[in-house]
Short mmCIF file of C-alpha atoms in Angstrom, two decimals:
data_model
loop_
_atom_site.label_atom_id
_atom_site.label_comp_id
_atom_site.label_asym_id
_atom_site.label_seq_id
_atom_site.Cartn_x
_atom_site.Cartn_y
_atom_site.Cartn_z
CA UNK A 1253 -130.59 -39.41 140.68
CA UNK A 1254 -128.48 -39.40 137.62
CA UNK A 1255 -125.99 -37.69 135.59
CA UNK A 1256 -125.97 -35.18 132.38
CA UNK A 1257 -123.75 -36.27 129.70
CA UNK A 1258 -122.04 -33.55 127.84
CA UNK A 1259 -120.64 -33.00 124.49
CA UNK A 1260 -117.79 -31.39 126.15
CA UNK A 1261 -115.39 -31.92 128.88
CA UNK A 1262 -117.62 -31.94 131.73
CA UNK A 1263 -119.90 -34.05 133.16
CA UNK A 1264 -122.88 -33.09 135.68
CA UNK A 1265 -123.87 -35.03 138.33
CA UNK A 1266 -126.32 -35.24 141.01
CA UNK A 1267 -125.68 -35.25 144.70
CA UNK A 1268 -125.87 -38.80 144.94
CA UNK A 1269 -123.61 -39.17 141.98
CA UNK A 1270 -125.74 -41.94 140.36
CA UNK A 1271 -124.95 -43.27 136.90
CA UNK A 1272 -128.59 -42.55 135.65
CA UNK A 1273 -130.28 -40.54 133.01
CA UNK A 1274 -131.84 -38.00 134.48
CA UNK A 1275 -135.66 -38.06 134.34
CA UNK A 1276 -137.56 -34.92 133.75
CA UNK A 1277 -140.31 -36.16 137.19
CA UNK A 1278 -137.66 -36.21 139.24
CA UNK A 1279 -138.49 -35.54 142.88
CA UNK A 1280 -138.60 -31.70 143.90
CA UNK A 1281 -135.94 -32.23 146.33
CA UNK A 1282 -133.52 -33.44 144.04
CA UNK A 1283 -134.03 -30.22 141.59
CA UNK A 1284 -133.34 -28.32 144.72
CA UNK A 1285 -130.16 -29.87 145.82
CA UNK A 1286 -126.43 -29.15 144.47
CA UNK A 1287 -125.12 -30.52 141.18
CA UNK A 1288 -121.66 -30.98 140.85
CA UNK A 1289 -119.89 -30.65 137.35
CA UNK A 1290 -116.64 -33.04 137.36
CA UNK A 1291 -114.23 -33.61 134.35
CA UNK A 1292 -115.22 -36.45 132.30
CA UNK A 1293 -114.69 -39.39 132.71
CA UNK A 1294 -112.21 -40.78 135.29
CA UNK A 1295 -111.72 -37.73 137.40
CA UNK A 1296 -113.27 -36.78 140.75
CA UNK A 1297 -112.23 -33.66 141.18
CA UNK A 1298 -115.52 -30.98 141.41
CA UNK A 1299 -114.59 -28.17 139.00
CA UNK A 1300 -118.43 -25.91 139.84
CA UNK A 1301 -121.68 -26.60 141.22
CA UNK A 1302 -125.20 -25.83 140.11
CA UNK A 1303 -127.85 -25.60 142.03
CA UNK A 1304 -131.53 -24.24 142.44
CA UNK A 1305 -132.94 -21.99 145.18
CA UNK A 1306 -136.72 -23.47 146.02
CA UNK A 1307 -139.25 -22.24 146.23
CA UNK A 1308 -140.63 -21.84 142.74
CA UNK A 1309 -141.99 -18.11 142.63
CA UNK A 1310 -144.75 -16.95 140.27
CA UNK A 1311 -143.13 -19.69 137.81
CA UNK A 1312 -139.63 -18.05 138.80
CA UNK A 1313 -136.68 -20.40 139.68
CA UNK A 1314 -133.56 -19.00 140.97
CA UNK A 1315 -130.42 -20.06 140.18
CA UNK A 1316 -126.84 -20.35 141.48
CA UNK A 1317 -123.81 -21.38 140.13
CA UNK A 1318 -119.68 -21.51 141.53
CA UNK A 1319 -116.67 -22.58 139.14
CA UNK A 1320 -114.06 -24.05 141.53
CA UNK A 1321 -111.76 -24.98 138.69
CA UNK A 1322 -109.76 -21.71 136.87
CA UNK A 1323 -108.74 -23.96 134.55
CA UNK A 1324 -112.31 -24.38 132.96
CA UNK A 1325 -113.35 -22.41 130.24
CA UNK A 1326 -116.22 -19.93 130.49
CA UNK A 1327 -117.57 -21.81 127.29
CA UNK A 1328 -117.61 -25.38 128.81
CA UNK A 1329 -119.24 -24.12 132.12
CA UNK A 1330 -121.72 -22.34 130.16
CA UNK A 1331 -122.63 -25.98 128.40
CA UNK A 1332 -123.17 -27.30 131.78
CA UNK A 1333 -125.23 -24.13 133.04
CA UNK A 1334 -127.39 -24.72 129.65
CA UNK A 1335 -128.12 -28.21 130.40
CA UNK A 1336 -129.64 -27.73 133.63
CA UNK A 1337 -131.24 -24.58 132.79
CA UNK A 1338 -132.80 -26.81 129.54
CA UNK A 1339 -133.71 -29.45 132.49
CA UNK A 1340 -135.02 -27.22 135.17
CA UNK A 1341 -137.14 -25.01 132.12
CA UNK A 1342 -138.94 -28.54 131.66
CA UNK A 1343 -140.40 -29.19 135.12
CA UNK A 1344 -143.85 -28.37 136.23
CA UNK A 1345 -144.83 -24.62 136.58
CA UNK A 1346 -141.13 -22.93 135.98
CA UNK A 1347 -141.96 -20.70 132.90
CA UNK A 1348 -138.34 -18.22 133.66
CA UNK A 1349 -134.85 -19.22 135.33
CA UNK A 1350 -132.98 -16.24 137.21
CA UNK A 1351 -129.63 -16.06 137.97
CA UNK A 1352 -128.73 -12.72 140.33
CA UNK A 1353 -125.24 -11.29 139.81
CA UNK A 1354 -122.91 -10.70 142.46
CA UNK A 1355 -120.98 -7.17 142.07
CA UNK A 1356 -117.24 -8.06 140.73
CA UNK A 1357 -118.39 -11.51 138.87
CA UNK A 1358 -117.22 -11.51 135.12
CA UNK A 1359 -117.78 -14.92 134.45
CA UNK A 1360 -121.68 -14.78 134.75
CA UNK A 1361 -121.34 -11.78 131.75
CA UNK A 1362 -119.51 -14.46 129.85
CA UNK A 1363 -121.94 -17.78 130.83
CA UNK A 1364 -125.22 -16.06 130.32
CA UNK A 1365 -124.45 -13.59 127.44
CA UNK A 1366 -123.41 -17.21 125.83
CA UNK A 1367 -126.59 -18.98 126.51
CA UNK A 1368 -128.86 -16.12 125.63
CA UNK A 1369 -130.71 -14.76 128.64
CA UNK A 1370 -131.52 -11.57 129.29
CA UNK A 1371 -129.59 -9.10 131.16
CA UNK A 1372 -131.88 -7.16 133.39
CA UNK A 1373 -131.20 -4.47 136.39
CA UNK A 1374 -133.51 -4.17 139.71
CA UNK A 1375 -132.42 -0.70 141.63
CA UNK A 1376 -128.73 -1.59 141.76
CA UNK A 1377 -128.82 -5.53 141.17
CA UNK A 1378 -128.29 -6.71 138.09
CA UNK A 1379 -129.69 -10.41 136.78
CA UNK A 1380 -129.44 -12.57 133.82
CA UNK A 1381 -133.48 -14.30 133.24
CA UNK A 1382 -134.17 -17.20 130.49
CA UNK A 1383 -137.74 -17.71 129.77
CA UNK A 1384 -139.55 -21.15 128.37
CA UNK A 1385 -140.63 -20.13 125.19
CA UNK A 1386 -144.17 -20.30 124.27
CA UNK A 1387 -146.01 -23.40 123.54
CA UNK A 1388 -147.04 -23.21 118.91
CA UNK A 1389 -149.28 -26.07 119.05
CA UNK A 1390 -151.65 -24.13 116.19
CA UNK A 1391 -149.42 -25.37 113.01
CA UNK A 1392 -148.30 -28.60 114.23
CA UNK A 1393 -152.38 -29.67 114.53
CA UNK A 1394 -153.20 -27.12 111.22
CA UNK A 1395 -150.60 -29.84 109.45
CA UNK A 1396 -151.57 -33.12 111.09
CA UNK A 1397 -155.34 -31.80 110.04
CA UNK A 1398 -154.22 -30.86 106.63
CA UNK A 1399 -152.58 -34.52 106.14
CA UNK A 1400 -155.54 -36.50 107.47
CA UNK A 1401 -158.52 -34.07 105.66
CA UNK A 1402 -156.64 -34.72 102.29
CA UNK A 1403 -156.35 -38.72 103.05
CA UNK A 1404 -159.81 -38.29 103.72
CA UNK A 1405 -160.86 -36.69 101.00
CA UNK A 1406 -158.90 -38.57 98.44
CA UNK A 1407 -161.00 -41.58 99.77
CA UNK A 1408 -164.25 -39.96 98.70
CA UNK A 1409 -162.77 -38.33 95.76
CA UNK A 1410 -163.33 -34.65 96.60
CA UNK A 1411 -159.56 -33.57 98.35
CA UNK A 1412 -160.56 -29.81 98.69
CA UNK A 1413 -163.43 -30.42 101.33
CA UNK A 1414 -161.22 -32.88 103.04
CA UNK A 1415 -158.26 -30.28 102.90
CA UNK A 1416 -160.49 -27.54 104.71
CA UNK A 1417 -162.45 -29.66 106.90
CA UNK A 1418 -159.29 -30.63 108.40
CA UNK A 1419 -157.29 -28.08 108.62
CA UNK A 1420 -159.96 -26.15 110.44
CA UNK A 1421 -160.30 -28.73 112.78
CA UNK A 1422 -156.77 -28.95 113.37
CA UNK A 1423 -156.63 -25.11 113.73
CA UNK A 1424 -159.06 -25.16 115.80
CA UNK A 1425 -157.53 -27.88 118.65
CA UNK A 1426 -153.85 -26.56 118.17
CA UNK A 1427 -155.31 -22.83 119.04
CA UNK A 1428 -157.38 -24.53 121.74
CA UNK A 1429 -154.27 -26.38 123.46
CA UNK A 1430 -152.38 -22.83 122.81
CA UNK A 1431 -154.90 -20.85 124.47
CA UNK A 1432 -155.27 -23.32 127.67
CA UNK A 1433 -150.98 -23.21 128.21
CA UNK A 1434 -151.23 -19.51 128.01
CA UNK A 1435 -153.94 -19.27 130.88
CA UNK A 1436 -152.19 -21.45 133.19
CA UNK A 1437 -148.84 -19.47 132.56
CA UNK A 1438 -151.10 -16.52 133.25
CA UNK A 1439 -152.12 -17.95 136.34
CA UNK A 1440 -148.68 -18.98 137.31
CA UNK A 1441 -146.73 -16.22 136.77
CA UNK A 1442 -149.54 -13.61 137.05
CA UNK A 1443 -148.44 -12.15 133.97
#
């Protein structure tokens, strides 16, 4: 259980209303139950609720979302939206967030336009998706290779076969670790 602290005016808060930091193993059924967003500190009052709908689909994890407060802006909703989307994008085999758009609802063109997803249209229903970006694991290792070939090679006095030994070897695990992420994301989402 555990709260999200904001930058803004609002706080978010689990069911249970815990004064934790939220953990990104939390249990499933607490990323599938309602989060409230209150006014910072001091205030009780509910102002909009988050929530997920389970199950996770072919690494697809529908969301829902009610302001109860006209007196919050679009833009601090949309921080609180962005910080459990950023949460819920982090836990195990949820690769897109969807949000489905009721007919009449302005606010979602003003949340989701703000935070970047994608405005999509099925037949007549339109939805907003966000998906986790892919994983670039191939230049952080090329670099850590690069550093620890040249440290290497200054040892035995010859820096260019360090430098290429390992940065080929660092190539070589960060396209490995790419490659493996991309399967399983391939086997989650069948795409």
């Amino acid at each position: 259980m555990g709260k999200l602290e904001l930058k803004t005016k609002l706080w978010i808060i689990t069911p249970e209303g815990a004064e934790e930091n939220i953990q990104a193993d939390m249990p499933e059924q607490e990323m599938h139950s309602v989060w409230r967003v209150r006014k910072r500190k001091g205030s009780t009052d509910c102002v909009g609720e988050i929530s997920f709908i389970p199950p996770v689909q072919r690494g697809t994890l529908e969301m829902q979302y009610r302001l109860l407060d006209d007196n919050v802006s679009a833009e601090d909703f949309a921080q609180a939206v962005g910080v459990v989307v950023s949460w819920g994008l982090q836990q195990k085999d949820v690769y897109k967030i969807r949000v489905m758009k009721s007919p009449g609802d302005d606010l979602a063109e003003k949340i989701f336009t703000n935070l970047k997803f994608a405005k999509k249209t099925k037949g007549e229903q339109e939805y907003y998706d966000q998906e986790k970006p892919a994983t670039a694991w191939m230049s952080i290792y090329m670099c850590f290779g690069l550093s620890i070939g040249l440290a290497l090679g200054n040892s035995f006095d010859n820096n260019a076969i360090g430098m290429c030994l390992g940065m080929s070897i660092g190539m070589l695990v960060g396209l490995l670790l790419d490659q493996r992420e991309k399967k399983y994301r391939k086997e989650v989402t069948g795409k």
